[in-house]
Short mmCIF file of N, CA and C in Angstrom, two decimals:
data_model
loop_
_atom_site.label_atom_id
_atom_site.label_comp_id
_atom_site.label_asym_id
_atom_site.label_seq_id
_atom_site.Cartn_x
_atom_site.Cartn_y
_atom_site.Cartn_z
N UNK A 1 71.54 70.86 110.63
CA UNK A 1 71.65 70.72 112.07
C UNK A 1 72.66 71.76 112.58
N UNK A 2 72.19 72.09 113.61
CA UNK A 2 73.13 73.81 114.23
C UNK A 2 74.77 72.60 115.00
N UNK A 3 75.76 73.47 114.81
CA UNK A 3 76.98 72.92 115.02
C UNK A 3 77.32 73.95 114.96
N UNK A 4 78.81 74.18 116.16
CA UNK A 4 80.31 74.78 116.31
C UNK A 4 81.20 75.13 115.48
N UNK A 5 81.73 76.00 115.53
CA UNK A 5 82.98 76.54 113.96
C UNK A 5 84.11 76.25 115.07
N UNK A 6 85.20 75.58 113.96
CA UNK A 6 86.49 75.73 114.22
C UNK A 6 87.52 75.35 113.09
N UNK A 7 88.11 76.28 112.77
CA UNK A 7 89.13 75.65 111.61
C UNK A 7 90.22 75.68 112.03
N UNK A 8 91.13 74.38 111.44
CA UNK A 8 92.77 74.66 111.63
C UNK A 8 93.25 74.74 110.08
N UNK A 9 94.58 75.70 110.57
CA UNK A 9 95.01 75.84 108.89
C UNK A 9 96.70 75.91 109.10
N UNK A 10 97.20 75.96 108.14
CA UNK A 10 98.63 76.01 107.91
C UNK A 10 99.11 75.70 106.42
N UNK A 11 100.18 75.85 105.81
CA UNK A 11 100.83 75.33 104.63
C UNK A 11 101.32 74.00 104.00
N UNK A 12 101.00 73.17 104.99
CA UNK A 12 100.84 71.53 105.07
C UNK A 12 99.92 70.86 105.91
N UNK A 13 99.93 69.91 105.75
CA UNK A 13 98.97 69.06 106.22
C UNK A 13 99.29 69.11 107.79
N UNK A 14 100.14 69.45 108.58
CA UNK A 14 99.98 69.51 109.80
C UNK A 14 99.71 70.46 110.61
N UNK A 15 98.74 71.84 109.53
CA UNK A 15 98.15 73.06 110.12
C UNK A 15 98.63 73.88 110.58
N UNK A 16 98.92 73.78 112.22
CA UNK A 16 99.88 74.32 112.89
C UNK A 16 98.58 75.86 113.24
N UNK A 17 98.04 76.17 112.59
CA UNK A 17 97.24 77.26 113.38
C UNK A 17 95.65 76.89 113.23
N UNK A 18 95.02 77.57 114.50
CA UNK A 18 93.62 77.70 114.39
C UNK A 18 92.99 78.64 115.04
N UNK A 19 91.68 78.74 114.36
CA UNK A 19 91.13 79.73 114.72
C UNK A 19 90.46 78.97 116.42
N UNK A 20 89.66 80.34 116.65
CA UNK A 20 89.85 80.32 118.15
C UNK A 20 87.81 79.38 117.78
N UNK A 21 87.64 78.35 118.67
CA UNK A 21 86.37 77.85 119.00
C UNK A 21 85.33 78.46 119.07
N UNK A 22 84.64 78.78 118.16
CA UNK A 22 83.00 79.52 118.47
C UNK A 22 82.21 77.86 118.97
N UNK A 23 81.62 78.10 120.50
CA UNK A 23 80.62 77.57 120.83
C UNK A 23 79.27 77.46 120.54
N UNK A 24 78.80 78.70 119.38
CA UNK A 24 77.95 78.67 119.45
C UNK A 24 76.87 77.91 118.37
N UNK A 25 75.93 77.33 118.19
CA UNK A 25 75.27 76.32 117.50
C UNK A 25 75.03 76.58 116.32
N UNK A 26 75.31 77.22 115.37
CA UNK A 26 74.50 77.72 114.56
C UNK A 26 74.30 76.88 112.91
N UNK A 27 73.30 77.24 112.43
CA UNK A 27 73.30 76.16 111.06
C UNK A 27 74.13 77.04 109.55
N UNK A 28 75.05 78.26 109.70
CA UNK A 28 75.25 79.06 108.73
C UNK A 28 76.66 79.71 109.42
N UNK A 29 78.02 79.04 108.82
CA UNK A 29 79.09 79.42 109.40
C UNK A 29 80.33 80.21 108.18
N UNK A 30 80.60 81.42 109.42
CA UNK A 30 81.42 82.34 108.92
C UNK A 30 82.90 82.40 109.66
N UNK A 31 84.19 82.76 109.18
CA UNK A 31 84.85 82.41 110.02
C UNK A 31 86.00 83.59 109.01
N UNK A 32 87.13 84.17 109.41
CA UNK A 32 87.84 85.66 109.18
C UNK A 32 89.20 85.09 109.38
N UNK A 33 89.70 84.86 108.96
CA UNK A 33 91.01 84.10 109.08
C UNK A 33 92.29 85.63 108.18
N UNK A 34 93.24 86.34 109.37
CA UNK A 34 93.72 87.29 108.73
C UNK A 34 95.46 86.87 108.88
N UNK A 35 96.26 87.68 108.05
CA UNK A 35 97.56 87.15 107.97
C UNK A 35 98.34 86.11 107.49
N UNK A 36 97.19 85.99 106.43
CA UNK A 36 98.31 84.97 105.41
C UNK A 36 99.02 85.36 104.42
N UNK A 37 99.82 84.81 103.95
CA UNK A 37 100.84 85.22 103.15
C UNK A 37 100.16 85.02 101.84
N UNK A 38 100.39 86.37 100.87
CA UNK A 38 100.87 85.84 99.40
C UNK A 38 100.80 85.13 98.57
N UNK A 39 99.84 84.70 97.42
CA UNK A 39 100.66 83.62 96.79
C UNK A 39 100.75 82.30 97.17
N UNK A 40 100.07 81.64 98.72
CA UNK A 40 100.71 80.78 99.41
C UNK A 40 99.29 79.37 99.12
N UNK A 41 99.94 78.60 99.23
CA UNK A 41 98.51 77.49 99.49
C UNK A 41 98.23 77.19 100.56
N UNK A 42 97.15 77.13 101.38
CA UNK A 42 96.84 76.96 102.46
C UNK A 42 96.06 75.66 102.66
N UNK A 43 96.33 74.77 103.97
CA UNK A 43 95.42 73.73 103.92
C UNK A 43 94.42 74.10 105.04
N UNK A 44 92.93 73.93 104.87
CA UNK A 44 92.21 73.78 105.94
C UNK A 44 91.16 72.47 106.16
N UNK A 45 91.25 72.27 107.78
CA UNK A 45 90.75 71.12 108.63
C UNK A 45 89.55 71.78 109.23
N UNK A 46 88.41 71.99 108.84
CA UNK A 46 87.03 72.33 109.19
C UNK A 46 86.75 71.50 110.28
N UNK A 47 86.30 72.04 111.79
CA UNK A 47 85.74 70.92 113.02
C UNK A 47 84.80 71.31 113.31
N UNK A 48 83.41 70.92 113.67
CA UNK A 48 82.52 71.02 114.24
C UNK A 48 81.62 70.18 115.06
N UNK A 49 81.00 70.36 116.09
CA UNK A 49 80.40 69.64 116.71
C UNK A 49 78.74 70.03 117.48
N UNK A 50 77.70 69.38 117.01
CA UNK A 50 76.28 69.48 117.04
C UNK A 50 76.12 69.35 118.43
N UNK A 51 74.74 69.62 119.09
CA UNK A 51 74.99 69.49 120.36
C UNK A 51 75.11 68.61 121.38
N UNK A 52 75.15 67.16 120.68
CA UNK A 52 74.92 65.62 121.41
C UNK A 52 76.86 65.47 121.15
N UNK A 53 77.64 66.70 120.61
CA UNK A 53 78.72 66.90 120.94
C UNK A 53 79.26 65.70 119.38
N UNK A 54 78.52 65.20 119.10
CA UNK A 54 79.10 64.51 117.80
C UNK A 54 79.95 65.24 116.94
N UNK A 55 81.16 64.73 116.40
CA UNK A 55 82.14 65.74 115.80
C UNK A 55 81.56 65.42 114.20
N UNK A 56 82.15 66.22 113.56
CA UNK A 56 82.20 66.32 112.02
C UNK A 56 83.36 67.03 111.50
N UNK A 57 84.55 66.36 110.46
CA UNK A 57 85.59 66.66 109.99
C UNK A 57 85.23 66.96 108.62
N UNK A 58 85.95 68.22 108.13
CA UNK A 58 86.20 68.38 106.52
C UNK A 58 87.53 68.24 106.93
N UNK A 59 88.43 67.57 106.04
CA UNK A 59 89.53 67.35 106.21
C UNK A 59 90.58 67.68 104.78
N UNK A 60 91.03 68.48 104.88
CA UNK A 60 92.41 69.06 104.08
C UNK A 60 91.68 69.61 102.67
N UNK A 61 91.23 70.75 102.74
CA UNK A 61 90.64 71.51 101.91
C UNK A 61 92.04 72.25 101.65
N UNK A 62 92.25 72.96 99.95
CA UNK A 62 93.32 73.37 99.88
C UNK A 62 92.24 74.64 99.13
N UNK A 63 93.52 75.74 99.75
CA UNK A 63 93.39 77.07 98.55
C UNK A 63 94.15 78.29 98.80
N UNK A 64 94.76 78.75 97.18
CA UNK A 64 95.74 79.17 97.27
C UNK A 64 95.12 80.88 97.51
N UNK A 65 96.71 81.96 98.22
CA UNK A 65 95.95 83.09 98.29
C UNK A 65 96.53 84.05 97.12
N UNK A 66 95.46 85.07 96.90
CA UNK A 66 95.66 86.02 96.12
C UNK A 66 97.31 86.85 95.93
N UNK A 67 97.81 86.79 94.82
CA UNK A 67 98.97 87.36 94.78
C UNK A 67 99.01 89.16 95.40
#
């Protein structure tokens, strides 16, 4: 089912950044996330929403970045 990209991310569970809302519907999502640090673990909160606006959470995906 076609749905919205939006991720939030940060170094704990309370994110603190996100990427900016793509509106647009699509069933195959890409998303460029630049300026992370090092070495670091990152948590991400995947949001999306289909077009009857129903949300869908991935919630606290972890992964660490390349040294």
């Amino acid at each position: 089912e076609p749905t919205t990209t939006k991720v939030d991310y940060g170094t704990d569970i309370n994110y603190g950044s996100s990427t900016a809302f793509d509106p647009t519907l699509v069933t195959s999502h890409s998303v460029t996330i630049t300026g992370l640090s090092a070495n670091t673990n990152y948590h991400f909160n995947i949001v999306s929403l289909d077009k009857g606006q129903n949300q869908n959470v991935v919630t606290d995906l972890n992964q660490t970045t390349l040294p």
